[in-house]
CSV table of C-alpha atoms in Angstrom, one decimal:
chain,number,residue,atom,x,y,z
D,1,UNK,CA,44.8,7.2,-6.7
D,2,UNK,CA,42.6,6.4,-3.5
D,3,UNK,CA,39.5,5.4,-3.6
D,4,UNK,CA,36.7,8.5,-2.5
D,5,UNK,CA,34.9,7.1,0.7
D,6,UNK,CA,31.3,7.3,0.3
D,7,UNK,CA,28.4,10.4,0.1
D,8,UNK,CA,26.9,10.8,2.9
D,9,UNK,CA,23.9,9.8,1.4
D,10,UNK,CA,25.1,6.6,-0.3
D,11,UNK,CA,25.8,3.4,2.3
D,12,UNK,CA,29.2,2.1,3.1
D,13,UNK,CA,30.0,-0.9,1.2
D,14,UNK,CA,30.0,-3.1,4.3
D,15,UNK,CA,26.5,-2.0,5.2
D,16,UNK,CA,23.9,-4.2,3.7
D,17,UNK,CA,21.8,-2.7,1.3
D,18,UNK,CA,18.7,-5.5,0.8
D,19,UNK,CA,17.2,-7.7,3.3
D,20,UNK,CA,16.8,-10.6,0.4
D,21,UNK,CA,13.4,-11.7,-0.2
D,22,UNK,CA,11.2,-11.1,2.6
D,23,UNK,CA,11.7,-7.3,1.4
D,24,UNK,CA,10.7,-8.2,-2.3
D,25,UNK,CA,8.4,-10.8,-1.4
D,26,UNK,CA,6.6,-7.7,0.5
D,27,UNK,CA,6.7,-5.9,-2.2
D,28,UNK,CA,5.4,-7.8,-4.7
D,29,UNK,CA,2.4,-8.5,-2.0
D,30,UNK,CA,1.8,-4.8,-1.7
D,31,UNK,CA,1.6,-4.6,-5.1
D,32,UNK,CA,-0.8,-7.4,-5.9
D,33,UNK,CA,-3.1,-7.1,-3.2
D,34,UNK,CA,-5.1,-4.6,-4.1
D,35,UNK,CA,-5.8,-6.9,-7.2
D,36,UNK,CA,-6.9,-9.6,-5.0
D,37,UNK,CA,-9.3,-7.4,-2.8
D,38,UNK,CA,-10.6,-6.1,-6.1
D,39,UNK,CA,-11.3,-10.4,-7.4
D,40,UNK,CA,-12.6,-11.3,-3.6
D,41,UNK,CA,-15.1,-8.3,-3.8
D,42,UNK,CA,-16.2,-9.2,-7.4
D,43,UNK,CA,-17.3,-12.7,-6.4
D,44,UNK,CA,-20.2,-11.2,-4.5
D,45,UNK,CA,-20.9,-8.1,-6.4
D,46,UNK,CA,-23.2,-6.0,-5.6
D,47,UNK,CA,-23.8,-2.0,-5.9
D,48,UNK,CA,-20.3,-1.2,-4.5
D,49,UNK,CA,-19.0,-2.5,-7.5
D,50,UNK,CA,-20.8,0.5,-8.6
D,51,UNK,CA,-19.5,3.0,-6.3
D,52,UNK,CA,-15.8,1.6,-6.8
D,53,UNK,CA,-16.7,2.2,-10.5
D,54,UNK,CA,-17.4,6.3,-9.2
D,55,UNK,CA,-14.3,6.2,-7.2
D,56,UNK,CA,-12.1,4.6,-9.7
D,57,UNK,CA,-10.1,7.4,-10.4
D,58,UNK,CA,-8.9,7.8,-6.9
D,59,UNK,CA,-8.3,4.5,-6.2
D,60,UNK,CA,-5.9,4.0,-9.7
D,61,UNK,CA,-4.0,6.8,-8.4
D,62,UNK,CA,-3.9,5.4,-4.9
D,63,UNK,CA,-2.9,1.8,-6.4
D,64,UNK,CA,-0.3,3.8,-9.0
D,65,UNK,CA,1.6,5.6,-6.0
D,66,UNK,CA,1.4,2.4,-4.2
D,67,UNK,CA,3.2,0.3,-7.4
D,68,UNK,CA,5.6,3.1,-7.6
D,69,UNK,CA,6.5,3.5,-4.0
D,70,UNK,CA,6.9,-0.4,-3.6
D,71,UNK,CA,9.0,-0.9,-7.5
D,72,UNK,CA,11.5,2.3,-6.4
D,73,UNK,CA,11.3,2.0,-2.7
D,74,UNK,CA,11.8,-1.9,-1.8
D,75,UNK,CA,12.2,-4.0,-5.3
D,76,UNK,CA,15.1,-2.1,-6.8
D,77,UNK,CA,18.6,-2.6,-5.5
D,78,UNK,CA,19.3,0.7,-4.2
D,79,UNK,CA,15.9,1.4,-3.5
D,80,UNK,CA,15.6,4.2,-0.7
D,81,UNK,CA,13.2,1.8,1.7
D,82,UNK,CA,15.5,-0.8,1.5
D,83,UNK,CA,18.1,1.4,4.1
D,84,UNK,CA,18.6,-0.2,7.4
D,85,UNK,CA,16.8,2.3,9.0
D,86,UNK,CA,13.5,2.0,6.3
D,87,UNK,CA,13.1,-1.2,6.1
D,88,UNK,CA,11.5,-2.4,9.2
D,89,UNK,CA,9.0,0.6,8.9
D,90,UNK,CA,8.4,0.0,5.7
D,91,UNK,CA,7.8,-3.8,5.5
D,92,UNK,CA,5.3,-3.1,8.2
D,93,UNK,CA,3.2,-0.5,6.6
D,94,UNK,CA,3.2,-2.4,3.4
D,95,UNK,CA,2.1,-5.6,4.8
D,96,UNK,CA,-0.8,-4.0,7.0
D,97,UNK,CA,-2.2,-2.4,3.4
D,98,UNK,CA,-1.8,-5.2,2.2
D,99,UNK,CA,-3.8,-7.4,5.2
D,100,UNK,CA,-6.2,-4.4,5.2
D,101,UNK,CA,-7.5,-4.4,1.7
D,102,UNK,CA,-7.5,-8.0,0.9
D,103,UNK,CA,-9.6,-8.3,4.2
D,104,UNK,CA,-12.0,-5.5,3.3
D,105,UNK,CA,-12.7,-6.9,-0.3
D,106,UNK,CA,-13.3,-10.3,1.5
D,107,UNK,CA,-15.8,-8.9,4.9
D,108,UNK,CA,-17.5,-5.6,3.0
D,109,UNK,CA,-21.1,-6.1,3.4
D,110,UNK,CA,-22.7,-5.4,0.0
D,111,UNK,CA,-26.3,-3.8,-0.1
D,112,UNK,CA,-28.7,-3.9,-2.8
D,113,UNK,CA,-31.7,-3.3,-4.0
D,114,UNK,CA,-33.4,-7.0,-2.2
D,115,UNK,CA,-32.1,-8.5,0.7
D,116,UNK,CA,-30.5,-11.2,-1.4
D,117,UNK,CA,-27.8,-8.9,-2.4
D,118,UNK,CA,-27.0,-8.1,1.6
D,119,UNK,CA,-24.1,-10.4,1.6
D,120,UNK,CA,-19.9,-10.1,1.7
D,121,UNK,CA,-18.2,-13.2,0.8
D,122,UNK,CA,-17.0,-14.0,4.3
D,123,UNK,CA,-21.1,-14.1,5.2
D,124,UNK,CA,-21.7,-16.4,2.0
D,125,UNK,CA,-18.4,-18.7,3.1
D,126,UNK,CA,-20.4,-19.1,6.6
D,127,UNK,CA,-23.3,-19.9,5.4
D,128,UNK,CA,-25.5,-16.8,6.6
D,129,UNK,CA,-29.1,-16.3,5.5
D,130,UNK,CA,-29.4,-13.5,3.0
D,131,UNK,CA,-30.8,-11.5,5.4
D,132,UNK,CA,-29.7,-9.1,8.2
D,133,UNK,CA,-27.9,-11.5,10.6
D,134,UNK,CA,-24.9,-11.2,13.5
D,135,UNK,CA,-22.7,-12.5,10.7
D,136,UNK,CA,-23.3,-9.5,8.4
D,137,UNK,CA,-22.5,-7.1,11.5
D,138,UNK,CA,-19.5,-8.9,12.4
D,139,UNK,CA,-18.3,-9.0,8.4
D,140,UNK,CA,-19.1,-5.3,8.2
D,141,UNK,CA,-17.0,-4.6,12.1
D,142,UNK,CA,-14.2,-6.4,10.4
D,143,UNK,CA,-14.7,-4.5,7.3
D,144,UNK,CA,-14.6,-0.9,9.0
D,145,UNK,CA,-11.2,-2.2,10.5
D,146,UNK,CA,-9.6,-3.7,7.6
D,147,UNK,CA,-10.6,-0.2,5.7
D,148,UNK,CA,-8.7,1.8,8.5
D,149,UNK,CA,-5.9,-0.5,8.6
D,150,UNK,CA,-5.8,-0.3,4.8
D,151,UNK,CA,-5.8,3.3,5.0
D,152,UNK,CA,-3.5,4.2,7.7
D,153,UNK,CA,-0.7,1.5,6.5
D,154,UNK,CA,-1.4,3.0,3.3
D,155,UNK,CA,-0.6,6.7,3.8
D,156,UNK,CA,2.3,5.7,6.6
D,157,UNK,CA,4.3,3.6,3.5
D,158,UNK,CA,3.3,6.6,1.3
D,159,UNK,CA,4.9,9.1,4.0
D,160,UNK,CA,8.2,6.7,4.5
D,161,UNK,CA,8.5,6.7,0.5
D,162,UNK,CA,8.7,10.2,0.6
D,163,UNK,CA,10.5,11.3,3.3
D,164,UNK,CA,13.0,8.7,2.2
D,165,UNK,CA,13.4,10.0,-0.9
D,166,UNK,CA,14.0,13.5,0.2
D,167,UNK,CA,16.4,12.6,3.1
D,168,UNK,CA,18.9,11.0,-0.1
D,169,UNK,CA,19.0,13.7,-2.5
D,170,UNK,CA,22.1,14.7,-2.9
D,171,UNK,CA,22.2,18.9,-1.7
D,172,UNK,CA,21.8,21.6,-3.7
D,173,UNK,CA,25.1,24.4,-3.3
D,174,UNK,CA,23.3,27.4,-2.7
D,175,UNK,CA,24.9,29.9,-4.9
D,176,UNK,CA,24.8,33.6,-4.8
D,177,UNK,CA,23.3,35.7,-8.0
D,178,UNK,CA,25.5,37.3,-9.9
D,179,UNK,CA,25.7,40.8,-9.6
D,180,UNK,CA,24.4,43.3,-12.5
């Protein structure tokens, strides 16, 4: 019996299917990251905890596609963003989430009630003064940046997922009805 050459869709043996562990270690960044903005923002909390509290439903779905995009996509064996032509794209939309929201937990300049409270950790690792400063516009400049770049790597690694899982399924026959 000779061996079937592969689907269309499936690789050729020859043709490596993971890039080892910069791939996972990407992965697993993606995943945690979010986590880590989350712990950075926490340690100077203010009333966005408050709002992220509001917006917590979003943001769980956003963190759940981004867990299963990451698990499916680039930490399983065959995973589809783990293709030669993925996996370049994909590493780099991962890691700029990932860059984006750790940096925006860490420079987000958190209002309050006093001017106490107007600090991000980056201004309280300086040193600022509790009040308006250039510090707390330069944290919140690099927090409107890291929140786009968050964003936009974000939805880019959601769009690869998906396209990538479309482009493998296997296709449907189209079959005619019977007739009556």
């Amino acid at each position: 019996m000779h061996p079937t050459p592969p689907a269309a869709s499936e690789p050729a043996a020859s043709e490596p299917l993971a890039s080892g562990p910069p791939l996972t270690v990407t992965a697993w960044v993606a995943i945690v990251a979010p986590l880590v903005a989350l712990v950075l923002k926490g340690l100077v909390p203010g009333w966005l905890i408050f709002f992220a509290v509001l917006w917590s439903p979003v943001l769980l779905i956003g963190y759940a596609l981004l867990v299963v995009a990451a698990a499916r996509g680039m930490l399983r064996r065959r995973g589809v963003l783990r293709r030669p032509e993925r996996r370049v794209r994909a590493r780099m939309w991962a890691w700029l989430t990932s860059v984006g929201v750790v940096l925006f937990g860490a420079t987000i300049v958190d209002g309050g009630d006093t001017t106490e409270s107007l600090q991000s950790l980056l201004t309280v690792l300086l040193g600022s003064p509790t009040t308006p400063s250039p510090a707390h516009d330069a944290s919140a400049a690099i927090a409107w940046a890291a929140a786009a770049a968050w964003l936009v790597g974000w939805l880019a690694l959601m769009v690869e997922w998906a396209v990538a899982v479309i482009a493998v399924r296997a296709p449907v026959p189209r079959v005619a009805p019977p007739r009556v």
